[in-house]
PDB file of C-alpha atoms in Angstrom:
ATOM      1  CA  MET A  24       7.655   4.351  16.852  1.00 81.00           C
ATOM      2  CA  ALA A  25       9.033   3.001  14.136  1.00 90.00           C
ATOM      3  CA  ASP A  26       8.720   4.208  10.461  1.00 92.00           C
ATOM      4  CA  PHE A  27       9.517   1.548   7.259  1.00 94.00           C
ATOM      5  CA  GLN A  28      10.380   2.176   3.806  1.00 95.00           C
ATOM      6  CA  GLY A  29      10.472  -0.177   0.880  1.00 96.00           C
ATOM      7  CA  THR A  30      11.620   1.187  -2.676  1.00 98.00           C
ATOM      8  CA  THR A  31      10.858  -1.455  -5.894  1.00 97.00           C
ATOM      9  CA  THR A  32      11.012  -1.278  -9.931  1.00 97.00           C
ATOM     10  CA  VAL A  33       7.572  -2.434 -11.706  1.00 96.00           C
ATOM     11  CA  ASP A  34       8.013  -2.812 -15.361  1.00 94.00           C
ATOM     12  CA  ALA A  35       4.077  -1.169 -16.431  1.00 92.00           C
ATOM     13  CA  ALA A  36       3.143   2.408 -17.269  1.00 91.00           C
ATOM     14  CA  ASP A  37       3.761   5.072 -13.845  1.00 93.00           C
ATOM     15  CA  ASP A  38      -0.372   6.183 -14.950  1.00 92.00           C
ATOM     16  CA  VAL A  39      -1.399   2.578 -15.697  1.00 89.00           C
ATOM     17  CA  LEU A  40       0.122   1.463 -12.800  1.00 93.00           C
ATOM     18  CA  PHE A  41      -1.119   3.887 -10.287  1.00 95.00           C
ATOM     19  CA  ALA A  42      -4.430   4.000 -11.328  1.00 93.00           C
ATOM     20  CA  PHE A  43      -4.580   0.140 -10.857  1.00 92.00           C
ATOM     21  CA  LEU A  44      -2.726   0.677  -6.892  1.00 95.00           C
ATOM     22  CA  SER A  45      -4.910   3.590  -5.978  1.00 95.00           C
ATOM     23  CA  ASP A  46      -7.876   1.962  -6.334  1.00 94.00           C
ATOM     24  CA  VAL A  47      -9.759   0.614  -2.650  1.00 95.00           C
ATOM     25  CA  HIS A  48     -11.397  -2.680  -3.561  1.00 94.00           C
ATOM     26  CA  ASN A  49      -7.250  -3.986  -5.521  1.00 93.00           C
ATOM     27  CA  LEU A  50      -6.249  -3.236  -1.920  1.00 93.00           C
ATOM     28  CA  PRO A  51      -6.341  -6.892  -0.733  1.00 93.00           C
ATOM     29  CA  LYS A  52      -4.095  -8.306  -3.835  1.00 92.00           C
ATOM     30  CA  TYR A  53      -0.822  -6.557  -3.429  1.00 89.00           C
ATOM     31  CA  PHE A  54      -1.115  -5.171   0.875  1.00 85.00           C
ATOM     32  CA  ALA A  55       0.334  -8.482   2.618  1.00 77.00           C
ATOM     33  CA  ARG A  56      -2.232  -8.838   5.358  1.00 83.00           C
ATOM     34  CA  MET A  57      -4.834  -7.412   4.291  1.00 90.00           C
ATOM     35  CA  THR A  58      -8.119  -9.811   3.579  1.00 93.00           C
ATOM     36  CA  SER A  59     -11.049  -7.232   3.082  1.00 95.00           C
ATOM     37  CA  ALA A  60     -11.178  -3.897   1.848  1.00 95.00           C
ATOM     38  CA  GLU A  61     -14.441  -1.980   1.095  1.00 95.00           C
ATOM     39  CA  PRO A  62     -14.758   2.086   0.409  1.00 95.00           C
ATOM     40  CA  GLY A  63     -17.041   3.860   2.755  1.00 93.00           C
ATOM     41  CA  GLU A  64     -18.175   7.541   2.737  1.00 94.00           C
ATOM     42  CA  GLY A  65     -15.897  10.325   1.366  1.00 93.00           C
ATOM     43  CA  ASN A  66     -12.139   8.928   2.255  1.00 94.00           C
ATOM     44  CA  GLU A  67     -13.073   6.361   4.763  1.00 95.00           C
ATOM     45  CA  VAL A  68     -12.331   2.343   4.463  1.00 95.00           C
ATOM     46  CA  HIS A  69     -13.218  -0.452   6.329  1.00 94.00           C
ATOM     47  CA  THR A  70     -10.821  -3.028   5.552  1.00 92.00           C
ATOM     48  CA  THR A  71     -10.034  -6.503   7.700  1.00 92.00           C
ATOM     49  CA  ALA A  72      -6.350  -7.934   8.690  1.00 88.00           C
ATOM     50  CA  ALA A  73      -4.204 -11.021   9.273  1.00 87.00           C
ATOM     51  CA  LEU A  74      -2.279 -10.206  12.362  1.00 79.00           C
ATOM     52  CA  PRO A  75       0.838 -12.340  12.325  1.00 75.00           C
ATOM     53  CA  ASP A  76      -0.687 -14.010  15.130  1.00 82.00           C
ATOM     54  CA  GLY A  77      -3.127 -15.604  13.037  1.00 84.00           C
ATOM     55  CA  SER A  78      -6.500 -13.333  13.949  1.00 89.00           C
ATOM     56  CA  GLN A  79      -8.310 -11.014  12.226  1.00 91.00           C
ATOM     57  CA  VAL A  80      -8.679  -7.329  13.113  1.00 87.00           C
ATOM     58  CA  GLU A  81     -10.879  -5.229  11.240  1.00 91.00           C
ATOM     59  CA  GLY A  82     -11.908  -1.236  11.031  1.00 88.00           C
ATOM     60  CA  LYS A  83     -11.739   1.882   9.508  1.00 91.00           C
ATOM     61  CA  ALA A  84      -9.512   3.465   7.872  1.00 91.00           C
ATOM     62  CA  TRP A  85      -8.697   6.299   5.459  1.00 94.00           C
ATOM     63  CA  PHE A  86      -7.165   6.231   2.559  1.00 96.00           C
ATOM     64  CA  GLU A  87      -6.684   9.771  -0.252  1.00 97.00           C
ATOM     65  CA  VAL A  88      -5.507   9.164  -3.608  1.00 97.00           C
ATOM     66  CA  THR A  89      -3.227  12.804  -5.349  1.00 97.00           C
ATOM     67  CA  ASP A  90      -3.727  12.231  -9.109  1.00 96.00           C
ATOM     68  CA  ASP A  91      -1.759  14.821 -10.336  1.00 96.00           C
ATOM     69  CA  SER A  92       1.600  13.845  -8.005  1.00 97.00           C
ATOM     70  CA  ARG A  93       0.996   9.642  -8.395  1.00 98.00           C
ATOM     71  CA  HIS A  94       0.418  10.134  -4.508  1.00 98.00           C
ATOM     72  CA  ILE A  95      -1.872   7.792  -1.589  1.00 97.00           C
ATOM     73  CA  ALA A  96      -1.799   8.134   1.520  1.00 97.00           C
ATOM     74  CA  TRP A  97      -3.488   6.590   4.720  1.00 94.00           C
ATOM     75  CA  GLY A  98      -3.476   5.610   8.213  1.00 91.00           C
ATOM     76  CA  ALA A  99      -6.466   4.137  10.467  1.00 83.00           C
ATOM     77  CA  GLU A 100      -8.234   4.937  13.414  1.00 74.00           C
ATOM     78  CA  GLY A 101      -6.441   5.005  17.245  1.00 72.00           C
ATOM     79  CA  GLU A 102      -4.111   4.720  19.373  1.00 70.00           C
ATOM     80  CA  SER A 103      -0.799   3.403  17.428  1.00 70.00           C
ATOM     81  CA  GLY A 104      -0.862   6.023  15.731  1.00 78.00           C
ATOM     82  CA  TYR A 105      -0.558   3.857  12.284  1.00 84.00           C
ATOM     83  CA  HIS A 106       0.110   5.315   8.980  1.00 92.00           C
ATOM     84  CA  GLY A 107       1.569   5.393   5.325  1.00 93.00           C
ATOM     85  CA  TYR A 108       2.610   7.050   1.350  1.00 96.00           C
ATOM     86  CA  LEU A 109       3.092   4.964  -1.877  1.00 96.00           C
ATOM     87  CA  ASP A 110       4.185   6.923  -4.863  1.00 98.00           C
ATOM     88  CA  VAL A 111       4.738   5.913  -8.305  1.00 98.00           C
ATOM     89  CA  ARG A 112       7.425   7.333  -9.988  1.00 97.00           C
ATOM     90  CA  ALA A 113       8.181   7.258 -14.278  1.00 97.00           C
ATOM     91  CA  VAL A 114      11.420   5.825 -14.656  1.00 97.00           C
ATOM     92  CA  GLY A 115      10.927   4.879 -18.619  1.00 88.00           C
ATOM     93  CA  ASP A 116       8.528   4.157 -21.090  1.00 87.00           C
ATOM     94  CA  ASP A 117       7.056   1.128 -19.841  1.00 91.00           C
ATOM     95  CA  ARG A 118       8.770   1.226 -15.875  1.00 95.00           C
ATOM     96  CA  SER A 119       7.754   2.766 -12.725  1.00 96.00           C
ATOM     97  CA  GLU A 120       9.580   3.069  -9.387  1.00 97.00           C
ATOM     98  CA  VAL A 121       6.813   2.478  -6.666  1.00 97.00           C
ATOM     99  CA  GLU A 122       8.518   3.747  -3.056  1.00 97.00           C
ATOM    100  CA  VAL A 123       6.113   2.850  -0.071  1.00 96.00           C
ATOM    101  CA  HIS A 124       6.564   4.006   3.294  1.00 95.00           C
ATOM    102  CA  ILE A 125       4.641   2.832   6.665  1.00 90.00           C
ATOM    103  CA  HIS A 126       4.394   4.830  10.650  1.00 90.00           C
ATOM    104  CA  SER A 127       3.348   2.796  13.721  1.00 85.00           C
ATOM    105  CA  GLU A 128       3.772   4.467  17.137  1.00 83.00           C
ATOM    106  CA  ARG A 129       3.684   0.514  18.322  1.00 80.00           C
ATOM    107  CA  VAL A 130       6.713  -1.112  17.556  1.00 81.00           C
ATOM    108  CA  PRO A 131      10.116  -0.481  17.418  1.00 80.00           C
ATOM    109  CA  SER A 132      12.341   0.787  15.261  1.00 85.00           C
ATOM    110  CA  GLY A 133      13.029  -2.380  12.933  1.00 83.00           C
ATOM    111  CA  ASP A 134      10.605  -4.285  13.529  1.00 81.00           C
ATOM    112  CA  GLU A 135      11.427  -7.799  11.743  1.00 87.00           C
ATOM    113  CA  SER A 136       7.089  -8.243  10.748  1.00 82.00           C
ATOM    114  CA  VAL A 137       6.928  -4.830   9.770  1.00 83.00           C
ATOM    115  CA  GLN A 138       9.572  -4.487   7.582  1.00 89.00           C
ATOM    116  CA  GLY A 139       9.102  -7.795   5.876  1.00 88.00           C
ATOM    117  CA  GLY A 140       4.899  -6.290   5.004  1.00 86.00           C
ATOM    118  CA  VAL A 141       5.797  -3.420   3.799  1.00 91.00           C
ATOM    119  CA  ASP A 142       8.272  -6.241   1.176  1.00 93.00           C
ATOM    120  CA  GLU A 143       6.018  -8.445   0.535  1.00 91.00           C
ATOM    121  CA  THR A 144       3.763  -5.092  -0.105  1.00 92.00           C
ATOM    122  CA  LEU A 145       6.329  -4.234  -3.454  1.00 95.00           C
ATOM    123  CA  ALA A 146       6.935  -7.782  -3.928  1.00 94.00           C
ATOM    124  CA  ALA A 147       3.050  -8.705  -4.162  1.00 92.00           C
ATOM    125  CA  ILE A 148       3.495  -5.126  -7.137  1.00 93.00           C
ATOM    126  CA  LYS A 149       5.790  -6.344  -9.310  1.00 93.00           C
ATOM    127  CA  GLN A 150       4.519 -10.367  -9.729  1.00 90.00           C
ATOM    128  CA  LEU A 151       1.316  -8.806  -9.890  1.00 89.00           C
ATOM    129  CA  VAL A 152       1.845  -6.553 -12.818  1.00 85.00           C
ATOM    130  CA  GLU A 153       4.481  -8.449 -14.476  1.00 83.00           C
ATOM    131  CA  ARG A 154       3.183 -12.366 -13.765  1.00 79.00           C
ATOM    132  CA  THR A 155      -0.341 -11.585 -13.903  1.00 61.00           C
ATOM    133  CA  ASN A 156      -0.629  -9.617 -16.554  1.00 58.00           C
ATOM    134  CA  ALA A 157      -3.750  -7.655 -13.461  1.00 56.00           C
ATOM    135  CA  LEU A 158      -2.779  -3.917 -15.235  1.00 58.00           C
ATOM    136  CA  GLU A 159      -4.772  -5.725 -18.659  1.00 55.00           C
TER     137      GLU A 159
END
């Protein structure tokens, strides 16, 4: 069982950034290894992802958005115990901090591929927003 986390600062207002991150259709744009995400019923999301070994996996996940606290939580069904959350906080008028936490029962603490995925996700968020103006 292991926990992973990371934080980055993004040049975007927190409400605009949170609106982008909380849209299920945008998940593959910034989540490392996710190749598709489609909303299901309620808080269900149908996903596909590329694993580090190159194989593809499909599954159902849950995705919950709390607008008031700018908090997003998610998880996958099954034995992996995989779940995580993301928080967006204002650190200025047009600057925000994004913090990601991941928990998995399937990997050991310090697993470099999972931490790498967290780091890639944060880098993708920063790059999308700051370099390609994805929020406009």
